[in-house]
CSV table of C-alpha atoms in Angstrom, one decimal:
chain,number,residue,atom,x,y,z
A,757,UNK,CA,19.1,0.3,-24.3
A,758,UNK,CA,15.4,-0.4,-23.4
A,759,UNK,CA,14.8,-2.9,-26.2
A,760,UNK,CA,13.1,-5.7,-24.1
A,761,UNK,CA,10.8,-3.2,-22.4
A,762,UNK,CA,9.8,-1.7,-25.7
A,763,UNK,CA,9.1,-5.1,-27.2
A,764,UNK,CA,6.9,-6.2,-24.4
A,765,UNK,CA,5.0,-3.0,-23.6
A,766,UNK,CA,3.0,-1.4,-26.3
A,767,UNK,CA,3.1,2.4,-26.0
A,768,UNK,CA,0.8,5.0,-27.2
A,769,UNK,CA,2.1,7.2,-30.0
A,770,UNK,CA,2.5,10.3,-27.8
A,771,UNK,CA,6.0,11.6,-27.6
A,772,UNK,CA,6.8,15.0,-26.1
A,773,UNK,CA,9.5,17.3,-27.4
A,774,UNK,CA,11.1,18.4,-24.2
A,775,UNK,CA,11.6,22.1,-23.9
A,776,UNK,CA,14.4,21.7,-21.4
A,777,UNK,CA,18.0,21.0,-22.3
A,778,UNK,CA,18.2,17.5,-21.0
A,779,UNK,CA,22.0,17.4,-21.3
A,780,UNK,CA,22.3,20.5,-19.0
A,781,UNK,CA,20.2,18.8,-16.3
A,782,UNK,CA,23.0,16.2,-16.0
A,783,UNK,CA,21.0,13.1,-16.4
A,784,UNK,CA,22.7,9.7,-16.5
A,785,UNK,CA,22.8,8.2,-20.0
A,786,UNK,CA,20.0,5.7,-19.3
A,787,UNK,CA,17.7,8.4,-18.0
A,788,UNK,CA,18.6,10.7,-20.8
A,789,UNK,CA,17.7,8.0,-23.3
A,790,UNK,CA,14.5,7.2,-21.5
A,791,UNK,CA,13.2,10.8,-21.7
A,792,UNK,CA,14.4,11.3,-25.2
A,793,UNK,CA,12.5,8.3,-26.5
A,794,UNK,CA,9.4,8.1,-24.2
A,795,UNK,CA,8.8,11.4,-22.3
A,796,UNK,CA,5.0,11.6,-21.6
A,797,UNK,CA,4.2,8.2,-23.1
A,798,UNK,CA,1.9,5.6,-21.6
A,799,UNK,CA,2.3,1.9,-21.9
A,800,UNK,CA,0.4,-1.3,-21.6
A,801,UNK,CA,-3.1,0.2,-21.8
A,802,UNK,CA,-2.0,3.0,-19.5
A,803,UNK,CA,-0.8,0.8,-16.7
A,804,UNK,CA,2.6,2.5,-16.7
A,805,UNK,CA,3.9,5.8,-18.0
A,806,UNK,CA,7.1,7.8,-18.4
A,807,UNK,CA,6.6,11.3,-17.0
A,808,UNK,CA,7.6,14.4,-18.8
A,809,UNK,CA,10.6,16.1,-17.3
A,810,UNK,CA,8.3,18.9,-16.1
A,811,UNK,CA,6.0,16.4,-14.5
A,812,UNK,CA,8.9,14.7,-12.8
A,813,UNK,CA,10.1,18.0,-11.3
A,814,UNK,CA,6.7,19.0,-10.0
A,815,UNK,CA,5.9,15.6,-8.5
A,816,UNK,CA,9.4,15.5,-7.0
A,817,UNK,CA,8.7,18.9,-5.3
A,818,UNK,CA,5.6,17.4,-3.7
A,819,UNK,CA,7.3,14.2,-2.6
A,820,UNK,CA,10.2,16.2,-1.1
A,821,UNK,CA,7.7,17.7,1.4
A,822,UNK,CA,6.8,14.4,3.0
A,823,UNK,CA,9.9,12.2,2.4
A,824,UNK,CA,13.2,13.1,4.0
A,825,UNK,CA,16.4,13.0,1.9
A,826,UNK,CA,14.8,13.9,-1.5
A,827,UNK,CA,17.4,16.0,-3.3
A,828,UNK,CA,18.8,16.9,-6.7
A,829,UNK,CA,20.3,13.4,-7.2
A,830,UNK,CA,16.9,11.8,-7.2
A,831,UNK,CA,14.5,12.3,-10.1
A,832,UNK,CA,11.0,11.0,-10.7
A,833,UNK,CA,10.8,9.4,-14.1
A,834,UNK,CA,7.7,7.2,-14.1
A,835,UNK,CA,4.5,6.2,-12.4
A,836,UNK,CA,1.9,3.4,-12.5
A,837,UNK,CA,-1.9,3.5,-12.8
A,838,UNK,CA,-2.3,3.8,-9.0
A,839,UNK,CA,0.0,6.8,-8.7
A,840,UNK,CA,3.0,5.1,-7.3
A,841,UNK,CA,6.0,7.0,-8.5
A,842,UNK,CA,9.4,5.6,-9.6
A,843,UNK,CA,12.5,7.7,-9.3
A,844,UNK,CA,16.2,7.3,-10.2
A,845,UNK,CA,18.7,7.6,-7.4
A,846,UNK,CA,22.3,8.7,-8.3
A,847,UNK,CA,23.4,8.2,-4.7
A,848,UNK,CA,23.4,4.4,-5.1
A,849,UNK,CA,24.2,3.3,-8.6
A,850,UNK,CA,23.9,-0.3,-9.7
A,851,UNK,CA,26.0,-1.6,-12.6
A,852,UNK,CA,26.9,1.9,-13.6
A,853,UNK,CA,23.4,3.4,-13.7
A,854,UNK,CA,21.2,5.0,-11.0
A,855,UNK,CA,19.2,2.7,-8.9
A,856,UNK,CA,15.4,2.9,-8.6
A,857,UNK,CA,13.2,4.0,-5.8
A,858,UNK,CA,9.4,3.7,-5.5
A,859,UNK,CA,7.3,6.2,-3.5
A,860,UNK,CA,4.0,4.8,-2.4
A,861,UNK,CA,1.3,7.5,-1.7
A,862,UNK,CA,-1.1,5.0,0.0
A,863,UNK,CA,1.3,3.6,2.6
A,864,UNK,CA,3.5,6.7,2.8
A,865,UNK,CA,6.5,4.6,2.4
A,866,UNK,CA,9.6,4.5,0.2
A,867,UNK,CA,10.8,1.2,-1.3
A,868,UNK,CA,14.3,0.8,-2.7
A,869,UNK,CA,14.3,-1.6,-5.6
A,870,UNK,CA,17.3,-3.8,-6.5
A,871,UNK,CA,17.5,-2.6,-10.1
A,872,UNK,CA,19.0,0.3,-12.0
A,873,UNK,CA,16.9,2.3,-14.5
A,874,UNK,CA,17.7,0.0,-17.4
A,875,UNK,CA,17.2,-3.3,-15.4
A,876,UNK,CA,13.9,-1.9,-14.0
A,877,UNK,CA,12.4,-1.5,-17.4
A,878,UNK,CA,13.9,-4.5,-19.2
A,879,UNK,CA,13.7,-7.0,-16.4
A,880,UNK,CA,11.5,-6.0,-13.5
A,881,UNK,CA,8.6,-4.6,-15.5
A,882,UNK,CA,8.7,-7.4,-18.0
A,883,UNK,CA,9.2,-10.4,-15.6
A,884,UNK,CA,7.5,-9.1,-12.5
A,885,UNK,CA,4.7,-7.1,-14.1
A,886,UNK,CA,2.1,-8.3,-11.5
A,887,UNK,CA,4.4,-7.6,-8.5
A,888,UNK,CA,5.4,-4.2,-9.7
A,889,UNK,CA,2.3,-2.9,-11.4
A,890,UNK,CA,-0.6,-4.9,-9.9
A,891,UNK,CA,-1.8,-5.9,-13.3
A,892,UNK,CA,-4.6,-8.2,-12.2
A,893,UNK,CA,-6.1,-5.4,-9.9
A,894,UNK,CA,-5.9,-3.0,-12.9
A,895,UNK,CA,-7.8,-5.6,-15.0
A,896,UNK,CA,-10.5,-5.8,-12.3
A,897,UNK,CA,-10.8,-2.0,-12.3
A,898,UNK,CA,-11.2,-1.8,-16.1
A,899,UNK,CA,-13.7,-4.7,-16.1
A,900,UNK,CA,-15.8,-3.0,-13.4
A,901,UNK,CA,-16.2,0.0,-15.7
A,902,UNK,CA,-13.3,2.1,-14.4
A,903,UNK,CA,-11.6,4.3,-17.0
A,904,UNK,CA,-8.0,4.2,-18.0
A,905,UNK,CA,-6.1,7.1,-16.4
A,906,UNK,CA,-4.7,9.7,-18.7
A,907,UNK,CA,-1.1,11.0,-18.6
A,908,UNK,CA,-2.2,13.4,-15.8
A,909,UNK,CA,-4.4,11.0,-13.8
A,910,UNK,CA,-4.2,7.9,-11.6
A,911,UNK,CA,-6.6,5.6,-9.9
A,912,UNK,CA,-6.3,6.4,-6.2
A,913,UNK,CA,-8.0,5.3,-3.0
A,914,UNK,CA,-10.7,7.6,-1.7
A,915,UNK,CA,-9.7,6.8,1.9
A,916,UNK,CA,-5.9,6.1,2.0
A,917,UNK,CA,-4.6,2.8,3.2
A,918,UNK,CA,-2.6,4.5,5.9
A,919,UNK,CA,-5.9,5.8,7.3
A,920,UNK,CA,-7.3,2.2,7.2
A,921,UNK,CA,-9.0,2.6,3.9
A,922,UNK,CA,-10.1,-0.7,2.1
A,923,UNK,CA,-7.8,-1.9,-0.7
A,924,UNK,CA,-10.7,-2.9,-3.0
A,925,UNK,CA,-12.6,-1.5,-6.0
A,926,UNK,CA,-15.2,0.3,-3.9
A,927,UNK,CA,-12.5,2.6,-2.5
A,928,UNK,CA,-11.0,3.5,-5.9
A,929,UNK,CA,-11.6,6.6,-8.0
A,930,UNK,CA,-10.0,8.3,-11.0
A,931,UNK,CA,-8.2,11.5,-9.9
A,932,UNK,CA,-5.6,14.0,-11.0
A,933,UNK,CA,-2.1,12.6,-10.2
A,934,UNK,CA,-0.6,15.8,-8.8
A,935,UNK,CA,-3.6,16.6,-6.7
A,936,UNK,CA,-3.6,13.1,-5.4
A,937,UNK,CA,0.0,13.3,-4.3
A,938,UNK,CA,-0.5,16.8,-2.8
A,939,UNK,CA,-3.4,15.6,-0.6
A,940,UNK,CA,-1.4,12.4,0.4
A,941,UNK,CA,1.6,14.5,1.3
A,942,UNK,CA,-0.4,16.8,3.5
A,943,UNK,CA,-2.0,13.9,5.3
A,944,UNK,CA,1.3,12.1,5.8
A,945,UNK,CA,2.9,15.3,7.3
A,946,UNK,CA,0.1,15.6,9.8
A,947,UNK,CA,0.0,12.0,10.9
A,948,UNK,CA,3.7,11.0,11.1
A,949,UNK,CA,4.2,12.9,14.3
A,950,UNK,CA,1.4,11.1,16.0
A,951,UNK,CA,2.0,8.0,18.3
A,952,UNK,CA,0.9,4.6,16.9
A,953,UNK,CA,-2.8,4.0,17.6
A,954,UNK,CA,-3.8,7.6,17.8
A,955,UNK,CA,-7.5,8.2,16.9
A,956,UNK,CA,-7.8,10.7,14.1
A,957,UNK,CA,-10.9,12.9,14.4
A,958,UNK,CA,-10.2,15.4,11.7
A,959,UNK,CA,-7.8,16.3,8.9
A,960,UNK,CA,-7.0,19.8,7.6
A,961,UNK,CA,-6.1,20.3,4.0
A,962,UNK,CA,-4.6,23.5,2.5
A,963,UNK,CA,-5.8,24.7,-0.9
């Protein structure tokens, strides 16, 4: 089902035996196959990874606090090196499989992609690797001495782009993926009710 993706993206040899009954969760056949074969695995020198089901559930809970409409028919299955999360959406299937959404922590925006889960891996990630995964920017990060993110990490912006942070290497740091999303969610909740152009003098984070 994911043959083209698997032939083009070299994965690490990590595979997780999921403790949850994946059939009971009610996954579409494509998502079920993805987790059965690649749960917890990273690909392309850690530029992309398939989340474990537990990771997907935890990150989904965080995302649901700052994005309206997140429900049980949406499931986080993957993320890239910068912490952008990809989720399946059963509400809008394409060619018989769930479509794909991307949650962007830096802009606080949701993007709906014109692919289902299978097409996203076999076509979008292979043919549009730069557009989807910012491969050149990742190369710059590694060449500058930056470390590859582990399965629990991402390379995030110290000052988020939605707070006018710079989108360059000097504003990047290696951080825990779930912490990064938790902080981003809290910031987004606080600023979304503000009128455009409001000067932000302080931010309060809950621990």
